[in-house]
mmCIF file of C-alpha atoms in Angstrom:
data_model
loop_
_atom_site.group_PDB
_atom_site.id
_atom_site.type_symbol
_atom_site.label_atom_id
_atom_site.label_comp_id
_atom_site.label_asym_id
_atom_site.label_seq_id
_atom_site.Cartn_x
_atom_site.Cartn_y
_atom_site.Cartn_z
ATOM 1 C CA MET P 1 47.537 117.667 55.027
ATOM 2 C CA ASN P 2 48.495 120.561 57.324
ATOM 3 C CA GLU P 3 45.710 122.695 58.713
ATOM 4 C CA TYR P 4 45.937 126.383 57.795
ATOM 5 C CA ARG P 5 46.538 128.499 60.881
ATOM 6 C CA ARG P 6 46.128 132.164 60.289
ATOM 7 C CA LYS P 7 48.400 134.598 62.100
ATOM 8 C CA PHE P 8 47.330 137.824 63.763
ATOM 9 C CA LEU P 9 50.093 140.433 63.659
ATOM 10 C CA VAL P 10 50.252 142.898 66.561
ATOM 11 C CA VAL P 11 52.748 145.725 66.905
ATOM 12 C CA VAL P 12 53.847 146.032 70.496
ATOM 13 C CA ASP P 13 55.049 149.028 72.431
ATOM 14 C CA GLU P 14 54.321 150.515 75.863
ATOM 15 C CA SER P 15 50.986 152.078 74.847
ATOM 16 C CA LYS P 16 47.546 151.178 76.134
ATOM 17 C CA GLU P 17 46.502 150.730 72.514
ATOM 18 C CA ALA P 18 49.090 147.977 72.005
ATOM 19 C CA ASP P 19 47.693 146.166 75.062
ATOM 20 C CA ARG P 20 44.178 146.389 73.599
ATOM 21 C CA ALA P 21 45.377 144.977 70.272
ATOM 22 C CA VAL P 22 47.248 142.118 72.004
ATOM 23 C CA THR P 23 44.186 141.367 74.129
ATOM 24 C CA PHE P 24 41.915 141.218 71.072
ATOM 25 C CA ALA P 25 44.304 139.046 69.068
ATOM 26 C CA ALA P 26 44.859 136.669 71.991
ATOM 27 C CA HIS P 27 41.149 136.218 72.650
ATOM 28 C CA ARG P 28 40.477 135.706 68.945
ATOM 29 C CA VAL P 29 43.187 133.071 68.669
ATOM 30 C CA LYS P 30 41.979 131.406 71.861
ATOM 31 C CA ARG P 31 38.510 131.080 70.293
ATOM 32 C CA THR P 32 39.328 130.358 66.666
ATOM 33 C CA GLY P 33 42.937 129.051 66.638
ATOM 34 C CA GLY P 34 45.994 130.425 64.968
ATOM 35 C CA THR P 35 49.005 132.346 66.210
ATOM 36 C CA VAL P 36 49.592 135.828 67.645
ATOM 37 C CA VAL P 37 52.701 137.356 66.067
ATOM 38 C CA LEU P 38 54.173 140.061 68.289
ATOM 39 C CA LEU P 39 56.320 142.588 66.432
ATOM 40 C CA SER P 40 58.612 145.067 68.136
ATOM 41 C CA VAL P 41 60.328 147.587 65.889
ATOM 42 C CA ILE P 42 63.409 149.472 67.040
ATOM 43 C CA ASP P 43 63.754 152.895 65.431
ATOM 44 C CA SER P 44 67.315 152.818 64.058
ATOM 45 C CA GLN P 45 67.330 156.591 63.445
ATOM 46 C CA ASP P 46 67.904 157.083 67.178
ATOM 47 C CA PHE P 47 71.333 155.429 66.910
ATOM 48 C CA THR P 48 72.840 157.592 64.178
ATOM 49 C CA GLN P 49 72.732 160.769 66.250
ATOM 50 C CA PHE P 50 75.239 159.561 68.848
ATOM 51 C CA LEU P 51 78.532 158.463 67.315
ATOM 52 C CA GLY P 52 80.579 156.086 69.434
ATOM 53 C CA VAL P 53 77.701 154.730 71.486
ATOM 54 C CA GLU P 54 75.631 153.306 68.626
ATOM 55 C CA GLU P 55 76.212 149.647 69.521
ATOM 56 C CA VAL P 56 75.478 150.187 73.220
ATOM 57 C CA MET P 57 72.249 152.024 72.324
ATOM 58 C CA ARG P 58 71.292 149.246 69.900
ATOM 59 C CA ALA P 59 71.907 146.584 72.531
ATOM 60 C CA GLU P 60 69.868 148.503 75.121
ATOM 61 C CA ALA P 61 67.017 148.975 72.623
ATOM 62 C CA ARG P 62 67.071 145.261 71.851
ATOM 63 C CA GLU P 63 66.953 144.372 75.580
ATOM 64 C CA GLU P 64 64.002 146.734 76.016
ATOM 65 C CA ALA P 65 62.222 145.144 73.024
ATOM 66 C CA GLU P 66 62.798 141.670 74.485
ATOM 67 C CA ARG P 67 61.477 142.808 77.894
ATOM 68 C CA LEU P 68 58.368 144.235 76.222
ATOM 69 C CA LEU P 69 57.778 141.043 74.225
ATOM 70 C CA ASP P 70 58.154 138.985 77.409
ATOM 71 C CA ALA P 71 55.527 141.167 79.108
ATOM 72 C CA LYS P 72 53.094 140.721 76.208
ATOM 73 C CA ARG P 73 53.646 136.963 76.154
ATOM 74 C CA ALA P 74 52.902 136.911 79.905
ATOM 75 C CA ARG P 75 49.724 138.890 79.242
ATOM 76 C CA ILE P 76 48.697 136.385 76.562
ATOM 77 C CA SER P 77 49.293 133.451 78.930
ATOM 78 C CA GLN P 78 46.944 135.120 81.423
ATOM 79 C CA ILE P 79 44.265 135.113 78.722
ATOM 80 C CA GLY P 80 44.684 131.433 78.003
ATOM 81 C CA GLN P 81 47.213 128.623 78.147
ATOM 82 C CA GLY P 82 48.236 127.198 74.840
ATOM 83 C CA ILE P 83 47.768 130.358 72.778
ATOM 84 C CA ARG P 84 50.494 130.159 70.181
ATOM 85 C CA THR P 85 52.805 133.148 69.845
ATOM 86 C CA GLU P 86 55.739 134.185 67.714
ATOM 87 C CA SER P 87 57.990 137.132 68.493
ATOM 88 C CA VAL P 88 59.807 139.264 65.965
ATOM 89 C CA ILE P 89 62.196 142.140 66.546
ATOM 90 C CA ARG P 90 63.026 144.352 63.572
ATOM 91 C CA GLU P 91 65.031 147.525 63.243
ATOM 92 C CA GLY P 92 64.015 150.364 60.952
ATOM 93 C CA ASP P 93 60.935 152.345 59.957
ATOM 94 C CA LEU P 94 57.825 151.050 61.708
ATOM 95 C CA VAL P 95 55.447 150.987 58.748
ATOM 96 C CA ALA P 96 58.078 149.602 56.349
ATOM 97 C CA GLU P 97 58.956 146.835 58.811
ATOM 98 C CA ILE P 98 55.279 145.876 59.251
ATOM 99 C CA GLU P 99 54.792 145.732 55.498
ATOM 100 C CA GLY P 100 58.059 143.782 55.074
ATOM 101 C CA LEU P 101 57.084 141.173 57.649
ATOM 102 C CA ILE P 102 53.643 140.739 56.055
ATOM 103 C CA ARG P 103 55.248 140.204 52.664
ATOM 104 C CA LYS P 104 57.764 137.745 54.080
ATOM 105 C CA ASP P 105 55.282 135.675 56.117
ATOM 106 C CA PRO P 106 52.303 134.545 54.007
ATOM 107 C CA GLY P 107 50.643 133.091 57.148
ATOM 108 C CA ILE P 108 49.903 136.587 58.447
ATOM 109 C CA ALA P 109 46.261 137.179 57.578
ATOM 110 C CA ILE P 110 45.241 139.961 59.961
ATOM 111 C CA LEU P 111 46.995 143.102 61.197
ATOM 112 C CA VAL P 112 45.455 144.102 64.532
ATOM 113 C CA LEU P 113 45.818 147.761 65.564
ATOM 114 C CA ALA P 114 44.116 149.740 68.286
ATOM 115 C CA ALA P 115 43.027 153.324 67.849
ATOM 116 C CA SER P 116 43.807 155.900 70.503
ATOM 117 C CA ALA P 117 40.890 157.064 72.606
ATOM 118 C CA GLY P 118 42.480 160.543 72.867
ATOM 119 C CA LYS P 119 41.344 163.779 71.274
ATOM 120 C CA ASP P 120 44.342 163.898 68.938
ATOM 121 C CA GLY P 121 43.023 161.280 66.559
ATOM 122 C CA PRO P 122 43.430 157.526 66.248
ATOM 123 C CA GLY P 123 47.231 157.485 66.536
ATOM 124 C CA ALA P 124 50.118 157.559 64.103
ATOM 125 C CA LEU P 125 50.068 153.894 63.143
ATOM 126 C CA VAL P 126 46.303 153.698 62.563
ATOM 127 C CA SER P 127 46.451 156.942 60.584
ATOM 128 C CA ALA P 128 49.355 155.660 58.474
ATOM 129 C CA PHE P 129 47.489 152.525 57.422
ATOM 130 C CA ALA P 130 44.102 154.216 57.069
ATOM 131 C CA SER P 131 45.473 156.994 54.841
ATOM 132 C CA ARG P 132 47.176 154.461 52.561
ATOM 133 C CA ALA P 133 44.438 151.836 52.503
ATOM 134 C CA GLY P 134 43.787 152.187 48.773
ATOM 135 C CA GLN P 135 47.502 152.079 47.986
ATOM 136 C CA LEU P 136 48.409 149.008 50.042
ATOM 137 C CA ALA P 137 48.954 145.832 48.114
ATOM 138 C CA LEU P 138 49.170 143.702 51.251
ATOM 139 C CA PRO P 139 47.037 140.565 51.344
ATOM 140 C CA VAL P 140 45.774 141.084 54.888
ATOM 141 C CA ILE P 141 42.787 142.382 56.731
ATOM 142 C CA VAL P 142 43.424 145.356 58.988
ATOM 143 C CA THR P 143 41.366 145.211 62.164
ATOM 144 C CA ILE P 144 41.190 148.375 64.254
ATOM 145 C CA ILE P 145 40.118 148.007 67.870
ATOM 146 C CA PRO P 146 38.869 151.052 69.820
ATOM 147 C CA GLY P 147 41.555 151.796 72.385
ATOM 148 C CA SER P 148 38.911 152.464 75.016
ATOM 149 C CA MET P 149 37.461 148.899 74.956
ATOM 150 C CA THR P 150 37.573 146.950 78.194
ATOM 151 C CA ASP P 151 38.622 143.331 78.432
ATOM 152 C CA GLU P 152 34.964 142.357 78.810
ATOM 153 C CA GLN P 153 33.990 144.259 75.667
ATOM 154 C CA ILE P 154 36.813 142.647 73.737
ATOM 155 C CA VAL P 155 35.792 139.167 74.874
ATOM 156 C CA ALA P 156 32.210 139.891 73.811
ATOM 157 C CA VAL P 157 33.201 140.705 70.230
ATOM 158 C CA THR P 158 35.763 137.945 69.683
#
């Protein structure tokens, strides 16, 4: 019988909040097992505005997404050897792609987000999921990490 291994989904971008979410998920998986699923979503709306260079822009965006995923995998390996990861690159609307991946992969049990520590609120992604919490029919837990947490604080709560 195969052992159930829950997956922690983290949306990656260049933000400090994404780093906090990756750090939390990696430490949690290191302690409890499972897999960190790193999702990079390319906004396809950017390509439609520039006729003739759409494919070049798409290729550049994909290269950037791969570079970012490589950097996050390197960060995870600093946290611990043997932490399982999966990487996914999607193109489209960020929230729709997150929901689509969760529906497609029943192993994803937890969506890990990090809230912005800024004065302008928790950030667009946290706000999008928080405002729709009662409407979501996704079978996952949404964990929101304060974006201001240090590595030491994250380790203490995982």
